[in-house]
Amino acid sequence: MARGKHRQSSDAATPSRGRYVGTGNGPAFQPIDIGHPEYVAVIEPDTAFWALVRREKLAHAVLGGDLVKSFRKKASLFAKEIDTLRFGLKPSAVYFNPTERCNLNCTYCYIPEDMRRTGQHMSRERLLESLAILKRYFRTTLPKGSLPQIVFHGAEPLLNREAVFAGIERYADDFRFGIQTNATLLDESAIEFLRGRQVSIGISLDAPTASIADRTRSNWEGQGVFQQVIRAMDRLKGYPAWSVICTVSQENLRHLTKLVDFFHEHEVPTCLMNILRCTLPRSRSVKPADAPAAKHFLKALDRTHELYRKTGRKLIVGNFANILLAIIAPAARRLMCDISPCGGGRCFFALAPNGDLFPCSEFIGLPQFCGGNLFRDDLPAVLHSPPFESVTGRKVEDIDPCRGCAIRHFCGSPCPAEAHEMNGRMEKTGAFCEFYEEQVRYAFRLIADEKVNDYLWDDWDQGLRQTFGMS
Amino acid sequence: MKNPPKKCKITAKKDVIAYRKTCKAQGTGLSHYILMDKKAK
């Protein structure tokens, strides 16, 4: 039970007045060891409230004193903020899959092989019609002046380049566009077109050398595409709105630190080092264990910091930055995997080339999660269809061990597709748990050592206001 | 060095560190990536 607790403490139906920490309606502070020599964290999980306390002061801080008093004053505000974030948002983005096909056959892809090998393109006419429908829909849901986001995603969207570019051209003023591509078709003219229209560009690369990168990302003939990606990276230098996704797997885990060097050298402004999703069985063949995944991932984060200290130029690891933001400014987080319910079906949804709608691209290979069709069905009704609600209704409170976990609103227990396919049902964790625990502990150590700014965008707190402060 | 890192402050360690910032949640975040920074229009 998360909703409402901090607003009910004086309600006659809940006789506890919340006078004591840890019982009744009192703050449910949980101390956690963050691996820091001087500080431990104290977390009130439902509100995602936290404080770092000197180890020797823990008992005093948790059982009384200014921390408890200050928290009580703000508890309702924090509860409302988290409630809005978890249950009060509307969709504002679409993963738009303009084709089922891909020219690569990556080990961990969540789109079934036969679809990628022989699937269909969305026609130019259908693609334009889709954008027209989405434009009309978002006009009814988003505030005036707020542009919805369209991310052309895959499979490989540039296999259907003519239709995609026609859509970007026609609806330039109606959406913020982005494209996630494997970069093999990202030639000079494509980059010129996309840069000229300020389209965000995401490309994929898993390792700093061909021999490693090509293990997981190769074409249907088994040939790697490392060199093609490097050429695209060189072309993108200087463009502020590009990034690289690295999928972290057993194959590249030990090379993440070198990959950070490589990205930094190539002036990548932002990267994501996403742990692979284990939705489809094939991807599980390269699943790393949690402990080594965390160890190497955190070493890579350390390396980004060393490089920043040395050169003054940051390489932001976006997925970690998002966890850091989830702690210090929950409403400012930008990615919606690490929150419960996740963003699938409630902050964004995915459109397949035939018009079928899914809560997230991760579900596109799972027909039982199709909620309807953009061309045939009413979109608001699709968003409330049983398949969508099975995802939007998945909450940490219903999952063990998440329901008792102090960091449940920093991690969010991703991912529902993975939980369902790998572990049998929605009310299960996904493939990783300790990996997220270690990231949160690392984030708290950065806070303790006053290094937060070094891991976030320069203007990360622009437009934010402080709602709590104690030191 | 276009953006020199700030030097770490050498200050007395605080007994408690706690802060929180907020903004209007946009809900525009995606799962994988893109459009994360505000530099694109």
Coordinates of C-alpha atoms in Angstrom, one line a residue:
Chain A
M1 CA 0.0 0.0 0.0
A2 CA 1.6 3.2 -1.1
R3 CA -1.1 5.5 -1.9
G4 CA -2.5 7.8 0.7
K5 CA -0.6 6.7 3.8
H6 CA 1.0 10.0 4.5
R7 CA -2.3 11.8 4.1
Q8 CA -4.3 9.5 6.4
S9 CA -2.4 9.8 9.7
S10 CA -5.2 11.7 11.5
D11 CA -8.0 9.8 9.8
A12 CA -10.4 8.2 12.3
A13 CA -10.3 5.0 10.3
T14 CA -6.5 4.7 10.9
P15 CA -6.1 5.4 14.6
S16 CA -2.4 5.6 14.7
R17 CA -1.3 9.2 14.8
G18 CA 2.1 8.3 13.4
R19 CA 3.9 9.4 16.5
Y20 CA 6.6 6.7 16.4
V21 CA 9.1 5.9 13.7
G22 CA 8.6 2.4 12.4
T23 CA 5.1 1.6 13.8
G24 CA 1.6 2.5 12.9
N25 CA 1.4 5.5 10.7
G26 CA 4.8 6.7 11.7
P27 CA 7.6 7.1 9.2
A28 CA 8.9 3.8 7.9
F29 CA 12.5 4.7 7.9
Q30 CA 14.8 2.0 6.7
P31 CA 18.6 2.3 7.2
I32 CA 20.7 0.9 4.4
D33 CA 24.4 0.4 4.1
I34 CA 25.7 2.2 1.1
G35 CA 29.3 1.0 1.4
H36 CA 30.5 4.4 2.5
P37 CA 33.0 4.7 5.3
E38 CA 31.2 7.6 7.0
Y39 CA 27.5 7.6 6.0
V40 CA 24.6 5.3 5.9
A41 CA 21.3 6.1 4.1
V42 CA 17.9 6.3 5.7
I43 CA 15.0 5.8 3.3
E44 CA 11.3 6.2 3.7
P45 CA 10.4 4.0 0.7
D46 CA 6.8 5.1 0.0
T47 CA 7.7 8.7 -0.4
A48 CA 11.2 8.0 -1.9
F49 CA 12.5 10.2 0.9
W50 CA 16.2 9.7 1.8
A51 CA 18.8 11.2 4.1
L52 CA 22.5 10.3 4.5
V53 CA 23.5 10.1 8.2
R54 CA 26.9 9.8 9.8
R55 CA 27.1 6.2 11.0
E56 CA 27.6 7.2 14.6
K57 CA 24.5 9.5 14.5
L58 CA 22.1 6.9 13.0
A59 CA 20.1 6.0 16.1
H60 CA 19.6 9.6 17.1
A61 CA 18.7 10.7 13.5
V62 CA 16.2 7.9 12.9
L63 CA 14.5 7.8 16.2
G64 CA 14.0 11.5 16.8
G65 CA 15.6 14.9 16.2
D66 CA 15.3 17.3 13.3
L67 CA 15.3 14.7 10.5
V68 CA 12.1 13.1 11.7
K69 CA 10.4 16.5 12.3
S70 CA 11.5 17.9 9.0
F71 CA 10.3 14.8 7.2
R72 CA 6.9 14.9 8.8
K73 CA 6.4 18.5 7.5
K74 CA 7.0 17.4 4.0
A75 CA 5.7 13.8 3.9
S76 CA 2.4 14.6 2.3
L77 CA 4.1 16.7 -0.4
F78 CA 6.5 13.9 -1.2
A79 CA 3.8 11.3 -1.2
K80 CA 1.8 13.3 -3.6
E81 CA 4.8 13.8 -5.9
I82 CA 5.5 10.1 -6.1
D83 CA 1.8 9.3 -6.5
T84 CA 1.6 11.7 -9.5
L85 CA 4.7 10.3 -11.0
R86 CA 3.5 6.8 -10.7
F87 CA -0.2 7.1 -11.5
G88 CA -0.9 10.6 -12.8
L89 CA 0.9 10.9 -16.1
K90 CA -0.4 10.7 -19.6
P91 CA 1.3 9.3 -22.7
S92 CA 3.4 11.8 -24.5
A93 CA 5.7 9.6 -26.6
V94 CA 5.5 6.8 -29.2
Y95 CA 7.9 4.2 -30.2
F96 CA 7.1 4.1 -33.9
N97 CA 8.3 1.0 -35.7
P98 CA 8.1 1.8 -39.4
T99 CA 9.3 -1.7 -40.4
E100 CA 9.5 -5.2 -39.0
R101 CA 12.7 -5.9 -40.9
C102 CA 16.2 -5.5 -39.8
N103 CA 19.5 -6.0 -41.7
L104 CA 21.1 -7.3 -38.5
N105 CA 20.5 -10.3 -36.3
C106 CA 21.7 -9.3 -32.9
T107 CA 21.8 -11.9 -30.2
Y108 CA 19.6 -10.1 -27.7
C109 CA 16.9 -8.5 -30.0
Y110 CA 13.4 -8.7 -28.6
I111 CA 11.8 -8.8 -32.0
P112 CA 11.3 -12.3 -33.3
E113 CA 13.7 -13.5 -36.0
D114 CA 11.1 -14.3 -38.7
M115 CA 9.7 -10.8 -38.3
R116 CA 13.0 -9.1 -38.7
R117 CA 14.0 -11.4 -41.6
T118 CA 10.9 -11.3 -43.7
G119 CA 8.5 -8.8 -42.1
Q120 CA 6.7 -5.9 -43.6
H121 CA 7.4 -2.2 -44.0
M122 CA 4.7 0.4 -43.2
S123 CA 3.8 2.2 -46.4
R124 CA 4.5 5.9 -46.7
E125 CA 0.8 6.6 -46.8
R126 CA 0.1 4.5 -43.7
L127 CA 3.0 6.2 -41.9
L128 CA 1.7 9.6 -42.7
E129 CA -1.8 8.6 -41.7
S130 CA -0.4 7.2 -38.4
L131 CA 1.2 10.5 -37.6
A132 CA -2.0 12.4 -38.4
I133 CA -3.9 10.2 -36.0
L134 CA -1.3 10.6 -33.3
K135 CA -1.2 14.3 -33.8
R136 CA -5.0 14.5 -33.3
Y137 CA -4.8 12.3 -30.2
F138 CA -2.0 14.2 -28.5
R139 CA -3.8 17.5 -29.1
T140 CA -6.6 16.2 -26.8
T141 CA -4.2 15.1 -24.1
L142 CA -1.2 17.3 -23.9
P143 CA -1.0 20.9 -22.8
K144 CA -0.8 23.5 -25.6
G145 CA 2.8 24.0 -26.7
S146 CA 4.0 20.7 -25.4
L147 CA 5.2 18.6 -28.3
P148 CA 4.7 14.8 -28.2
Q149 CA 7.7 12.7 -29.1
I150 CA 8.1 10.2 -31.8
V151 CA 11.0 7.8 -31.8
F152 CA 11.4 5.8 -34.9
H153 CA 12.6 2.5 -33.6
G154 CA 13.2 -1.0 -34.8
A155 CA 14.0 -3.4 -36.2
E156 CA 15.9 -1.0 -38.4
P157 CA 13.9 2.1 -39.2
L158 CA 16.2 3.3 -42.0
L159 CA 15.3 0.3 -44.1
N160 CA 12.1 2.3 -44.6
R161 CA 13.9 5.6 -44.9
E162 CA 11.8 7.2 -47.6
A163 CA 8.6 6.9 -45.5
V164 CA 10.3 7.9 -42.3
F165 CA 11.8 11.0 -43.8
A166 CA 8.5 12.0 -45.4
G167 CA 6.9 11.8 -42.0
I168 CA 9.6 13.9 -40.3
E169 CA 9.3 16.5 -43.1
R170 CA 5.5 16.8 -43.0
Y171 CA 5.1 16.8 -39.2
A172 CA 8.2 18.8 -38.3
D173 CA 6.2 21.3 -36.3
D174 CA 4.0 18.7 -34.5
F175 CA 6.4 16.3 -32.9
R176 CA 9.9 16.1 -31.5
F177 CA 11.4 13.3 -33.5
G178 CA 14.2 10.9 -32.7
I179 CA 15.5 7.8 -34.4
Q180 CA 17.2 4.8 -33.0
T181 CA 19.3 3.1 -35.6
N182 CA 22.0 0.5 -35.9
A183 CA 23.9 3.1 -37.9
T184 CA 24.7 0.9 -40.9
L185 CA 22.5 3.0 -43.2
L186 CA 23.3 6.3 -41.6
D187 CA 25.1 7.8 -44.6
E188 CA 26.1 11.5 -45.2
S189 CA 22.8 12.4 -46.7
A190 CA 20.8 10.7 -44.0
I191 CA 22.7 12.6 -41.3
E192 CA 22.4 15.8 -43.1
F193 CA 18.6 15.4 -43.3
L194 CA 18.3 14.5 -39.7
R195 CA 20.7 17.2 -38.4
G196 CA 18.9 19.8 -40.5
R197 CA 15.7 19.0 -38.7
Q198 CA 17.2 18.6 -35.2
V199 CA 16.2 15.0 -35.0
S200 CA 17.8 13.2 -32.1
I201 CA 19.9 10.3 -33.3
G202 CA 20.6 7.2 -31.2
I203 CA 23.0 4.5 -32.5
S204 CA 24.1 1.2 -31.1
L205 CA 27.6 -0.1 -30.3
D206 CA 28.6 -2.6 -27.7
A207 CA 32.4 -2.6 -27.6
P208 CA 35.5 -0.7 -28.5
T209 CA 36.8 -3.3 -30.9
A210 CA 35.3 -5.2 -33.8
S211 CA 36.2 -8.6 -32.3
I212 CA 34.0 -8.0 -29.3
A213 CA 31.3 -5.8 -30.7
D214 CA 30.7 -8.1 -33.6
R215 CA 29.9 -11.0 -31.3
T216 CA 26.4 -9.7 -30.5
R217 CA 25.8 -7.3 -33.4
S218 CA 26.2 -8.8 -36.9
N219 CA 24.2 -9.1 -40.1
W220 CA 22.4 -12.2 -41.3
E221 CA 25.6 -13.6 -42.9
G222 CA 27.3 -13.3 -39.5
Q223 CA 29.5 -10.3 -40.5
G224 CA 30.0 -7.6 -37.9
V225 CA 29.2 -4.0 -38.5
F226 CA 31.7 -2.3 -36.2
Q227 CA 33.5 -0.3 -38.9
Q228 CA 30.2 1.1 -40.3
V229 CA 29.2 2.3 -36.9
I230 CA 32.5 4.0 -36.4
R231 CA 32.1 5.9 -39.7
A232 CA 28.7 7.1 -38.5
M233 CA 30.1 8.2 -35.2
D234 CA 32.8 10.2 -36.9
R235 CA 30.1 11.9 -39.0
L236 CA 28.0 12.7 -35.9
K237 CA 30.8 14.5 -34.0
G238 CA 29.8 17.9 -33.0
Y239 CA 26.1 17.3 -33.2
P240 CA 24.6 17.8 -29.7
A241 CA 21.6 15.5 -30.0
W242 CA 23.2 12.1 -30.6
S243 CA 23.9 9.2 -28.3
V244 CA 25.1 5.7 -28.3
I245 CA 23.4 2.7 -26.6
C246 CA 25.6 -0.1 -25.5
T247 CA 23.8 -3.3 -24.5
V248 CA 25.6 -4.8 -21.6
S249 CA 25.9 -8.6 -21.9
Q250 CA 28.2 -11.4 -20.9
E251 CA 30.1 -10.8 -24.1
N252 CA 31.2 -7.2 -23.5
L253 CA 31.0 -6.9 -19.7
R254 CA 34.7 -6.9 -19.1
H255 CA 35.3 -4.2 -21.7
L256 CA 33.0 -1.5 -20.5
T257 CA 35.8 0.7 -19.1
K258 CA 37.6 0.6 -22.4
L259 CA 34.3 1.4 -24.1
V260 CA 34.0 4.5 -22.0
D261 CA 37.5 5.6 -23.1
F262 CA 36.4 4.9 -26.7
F263 CA 33.2 6.8 -26.4
H264 CA 34.9 9.7 -24.8
E265 CA 37.6 9.8 -27.4
H266 CA 34.9 9.9 -30.1
E267 CA 33.2 12.8 -28.3
V268 CA 30.0 10.9 -27.6
P269 CA 27.9 13.3 -25.5
T270 CA 25.6 10.7 -23.9
C271 CA 25.6 7.0 -23.8
L272 CA 23.4 4.4 -22.3
M273 CA 24.9 1.2 -20.9
N274 CA 21.7 -0.8 -20.7
I275 CA 21.8 -4.2 -19.2
L276 CA 20.3 -6.5 -21.7
R277 CA 16.7 -7.5 -21.5
C278 CA 16.0 -11.2 -21.2
T279 CA 12.5 -11.1 -22.8
L280 CA 13.3 -13.6 -25.5
P281 CA 15.1 -16.9 -24.8
R282 CA 18.0 -16.2 -27.1
S283 CA 19.1 -13.1 -25.2
R284 CA 19.3 -15.2 -22.0
S285 CA 22.3 -17.0 -23.5
V286 CA 24.4 -13.9 -23.0
K287 CA 22.9 -12.8 -19.7
P288 CA 25.6 -11.8 -17.1
A289 CA 25.2 -12.5 -13.4
D290 CA 24.2 -9.5 -11.3
A291 CA 27.5 -9.3 -9.3
P292 CA 29.9 -9.1 -12.2
A293 CA 27.5 -6.9 -14.1
A294 CA 27.5 -4.4 -11.3
K295 CA 31.2 -4.6 -10.7
H296 CA 32.1 -3.8 -14.3
F297 CA 29.3 -1.3 -14.8
L298 CA 30.4 0.7 -11.7
K299 CA 34.0 0.6 -12.8
A300 CA 32.9 2.1 -16.1
L301 CA 31.2 4.9 -14.2
D302 CA 34.4 5.5 -12.2
R303 CA 36.2 5.8 -15.5
T304 CA 33.8 8.5 -16.8
H305 CA 34.6 10.5 -13.7
E306 CA 38.3 10.1 -14.1
L307 CA 38.0 11.3 -17.7
Y308 CA 35.9 14.2 -16.7
R309 CA 38.5 15.2 -14.0
K310 CA 41.2 14.9 -16.5
T311 CA 39.7 16.6 -19.5
G312 CA 36.8 18.7 -18.3
R313 CA 34.5 16.9 -20.8
K314 CA 31.7 14.7 -19.5
L315 CA 30.5 11.4 -20.9
I316 CA 27.1 11.0 -19.4
V317 CA 25.8 7.5 -18.8
G318 CA 22.2 8.2 -19.2
N319 CA 20.6 5.2 -17.5
F320 CA 22.7 5.7 -14.4
A321 CA 22.1 9.5 -14.5
N322 CA 18.5 8.6 -14.4
I323 CA 18.8 6.6 -11.2
L324 CA 20.7 9.5 -9.7
L325 CA 17.9 11.8 -10.7
A326 CA 15.3 9.4 -9.3
I327 CA 17.0 9.9 -5.9
I328 CA 17.6 13.6 -5.8
A329 CA 14.8 14.9 -8.0
P330 CA 12.3 12.1 -8.7
A331 CA 10.0 14.1 -11.0
A332 CA 12.9 15.1 -13.2
R333 CA 13.8 11.6 -14.3
R334 CA 13.7 11.2 -18.1
L335 CA 13.7 7.4 -18.6
M336 CA 10.7 5.5 -17.4
C337 CA 12.0 1.9 -16.9
D338 CA 13.1 2.4 -13.4
I339 CA 9.8 3.4 -11.9
S340 CA 6.8 1.4 -11.0
P341 CA 4.6 1.1 -12.8
C342 CA 7.0 1.5 -15.7
G343 CA 6.3 4.0 -18.5
G344 CA 5.1 1.3 -20.8
G345 CA 1.5 2.0 -21.8
R346 CA 1.1 5.0 -19.6
C347 CA 3.9 7.4 -20.6
F348 CA 4.5 6.0 -24.0
F349 CA 3.4 3.1 -26.2
A350 CA 4.7 1.3 -29.2
L351 CA 3.3 1.2 -32.7
A352 CA 4.0 -1.8 -35.0
P353 CA 4.2 -1.4 -38.8
N354 CA 0.7 -2.9 -39.2
G355 CA -0.8 -0.4 -36.8
D356 CA -0.9 -2.8 -33.8
L357 CA -0.4 -1.1 -30.5
F358 CA 1.7 -2.4 -27.6
P359 CA 2.6 -0.9 -24.2
C360 CA 6.3 -0.9 -25.2
S361 CA 8.5 -2.1 -28.1
E362 CA 9.6 -4.9 -25.7
F363 CA 6.2 -6.5 -26.2
I364 CA 6.1 -6.4 -30.0
G365 CA 7.0 -10.0 -30.3
L366 CA 4.3 -11.0 -27.8
P367 CA 0.9 -10.9 -29.6
Q368 CA -1.1 -11.3 -26.4
F369 CA 0.0 -7.8 -25.4
C370 CA -1.4 -6.1 -28.4
G371 CA -4.1 -3.7 -27.1
G372 CA -5.7 -2.8 -30.4
N373 CA -4.9 -1.2 -33.8
L374 CA -4.2 2.5 -34.5
F375 CA -6.2 2.3 -37.7
R376 CA -9.2 0.4 -36.4
D377 CA -9.6 1.2 -32.7
D378 CA -10.1 4.1 -30.5
L379 CA -6.7 5.0 -29.0
P380 CA -7.9 5.9 -25.5
A381 CA -9.7 2.6 -25.3
V382 CA -6.6 0.8 -26.4
L383 CA -4.7 2.4 -23.6
H384 CA -7.2 0.9 -21.1
S385 CA -7.4 -2.5 -22.8
P386 CA -6.6 -5.5 -20.7
P387 CA -3.1 -6.1 -22.2
F388 CA -2.1 -2.5 -21.5
E389 CA -3.5 -2.6 -18.0
S390 CA -1.6 -5.7 -17.3
V391 CA 1.5 -3.6 -17.7
T392 CA 0.3 -0.3 -16.3
G393 CA -1.1 -2.2 -13.3
R394 CA 2.2 -3.9 -12.4
K395 CA 3.4 -2.4 -9.2
V396 CA 6.3 -3.0 -6.9
E397 CA 3.9 -3.4 -4.0
D398 CA 2.7 -6.7 -5.6
I399 CA 6.2 -8.1 -6.2
D400 CA 8.5 -9.9 -3.8
P401 CA 11.0 -8.8 -2.6
C402 CA 10.2 -5.4 -4.0
R403 CA 7.3 -4.8 -1.7
G404 CA 9.7 -4.5 1.3
C405 CA 12.7 -3.1 -0.5
A406 CA 13.8 0.4 0.6
I407 CA 14.8 1.4 -3.0
R408 CA 11.7 0.2 -4.7
H409 CA 11.0 3.7 -6.1
F410 CA 14.5 4.2 -7.4
C411 CA 14.7 0.9 -9.2
G412 CA 11.1 0.2 -10.2
S413 CA 11.7 -3.6 -10.7
P414 CA 12.1 -3.6 -14.4
C415 CA 11.0 -5.0 -16.8
P416 CA 7.4 -6.4 -17.1
A417 CA 8.1 -8.0 -20.4
E418 CA 11.1 -9.8 -19.0
A419 CA 9.3 -10.7 -15.8
H420 CA 6.4 -12.2 -17.7
E421 CA 8.5 -14.1 -20.3
M422 CA 11.5 -15.1 -18.2
N423 CA 10.0 -15.6 -14.7
G424 CA 6.4 -16.5 -15.6
R425 CA 4.2 -13.6 -14.6
M426 CA 4.0 -9.9 -14.0
E427 CA 4.2 -10.1 -10.2
K428 CA 7.8 -11.3 -10.5
T429 CA 11.1 -9.4 -10.7
G430 CA 12.8 -9.1 -14.0
A431 CA 16.2 -10.6 -14.7
F432 CA 18.3 -8.4 -12.4
C433 CA 18.0 -7.2 -8.9
E434 CA 21.4 -6.8 -7.2
F435 CA 22.6 -4.9 -10.3
Y436 CA 20.1 -2.1 -9.4
E437 CA 20.9 -2.4 -5.7
E438 CA 24.5 -1.6 -6.4
Q439 CA 23.8 1.3 -8.7
V440 CA 21.7 2.9 -6.0
R441 CA 24.3 2.4 -3.4
Y442 CA 26.9 3.9 -5.7
A443 CA 24.6 6.9 -6.3
F444 CA 24.3 7.5 -2.6
R445 CA 28.1 7.4 -2.3
L446 CA 28.4 10.1 -4.9
I447 CA 25.9 12.2 -2.9
A448 CA 27.9 11.7 0.2
D449 CA 31.1 12.7 -1.6
E450 CA 29.4 15.7 -3.3
K451 CA 30.1 14.4 -6.8
V452 CA 26.6 14.4 -8.1
N453 CA 27.2 17.2 -10.6
D454 CA 30.0 15.3 -12.2
Y455 CA 27.7 12.6 -13.4
L456 CA 24.8 14.7 -14.7
W457 CA 24.2 17.1 -17.6
D458 CA 25.6 20.6 -16.9
D459 CA 22.1 22.1 -16.7
W460 CA 20.4 19.2 -14.9
D461 CA 18.9 21.4 -12.2
Q462 CA 17.7 24.1 -14.5
G463 CA 14.0 24.7 -13.8
L464 CA 14.1 22.6 -10.7
R465 CA 13.3 23.9 -7.2
Q466 CA 14.4 22.6 -3.9
T467 CA 11.7 21.1 -1.7
F468 CA 13.9 19.8 1.1
G469 CA 17.3 20.6 2.4
M470 CA 19.1 19.6 5.6
S471 CA 22.8 19.7 6.3
Chain B
M1 CA 39.6 22.0 -21.2
K2 CA 36.3 23.7 -22.1
N3 CA 34.5 22.9 -18.8
P4 CA 36.9 22.6 -16.0
P5 CA 35.6 20.4 -13.2
K6 CA 34.8 22.1 -9.9
K7 CA 37.3 21.3 -7.2
C8 CA 35.9 19.2 -4.4
K9 CA 35.2 21.3 -1.4
I10 CA 37.1 20.5 1.7
T11 CA 34.5 21.0 4.3
A12 CA 33.7 19.5 7.7
K13 CA 31.6 16.4 7.2
K14 CA 27.9 17.1 7.9
D15 CA 25.9 14.9 10.3
V16 CA 23.0 14.7 7.9
I17 CA 22.9 15.2 4.1
A18 CA 19.4 15.4 2.7
Y19 CA 17.9 17.3 -0.1
R20 CA 15.3 17.0 -2.8
K21 CA 14.4 18.9 -5.9
T22 CA 11.3 18.9 -7.9
C23 CA 9.7 20.1 -11.1
K24 CA 6.5 19.4 -13.0
A25 CA 6.7 15.8 -14.1
Q26 CA 6.4 15.7 -17.8
G27 CA 6.1 12.0 -18.3
T28 CA 8.0 12.3 -21.5
G29 CA 10.7 9.9 -20.6
L30 CA 11.1 6.8 -22.8
S31 CA 12.6 3.5 -21.9
H32 CA 15.7 3.2 -24.0
Y33 CA 16.8 6.6 -24.7
I34 CA 16.6 9.3 -27.1
L35 CA 15.4 12.9 -26.7
M36 CA 16.8 12.8 -23.2
D37 CA 18.7 16.0 -23.3
K38 CA 17.0 19.3 -24.1
K39 CA 19.3 20.3 -26.9
A40 CA 17.1 18.9 -29.7
K41 CA 14.2 21.3 -30.2

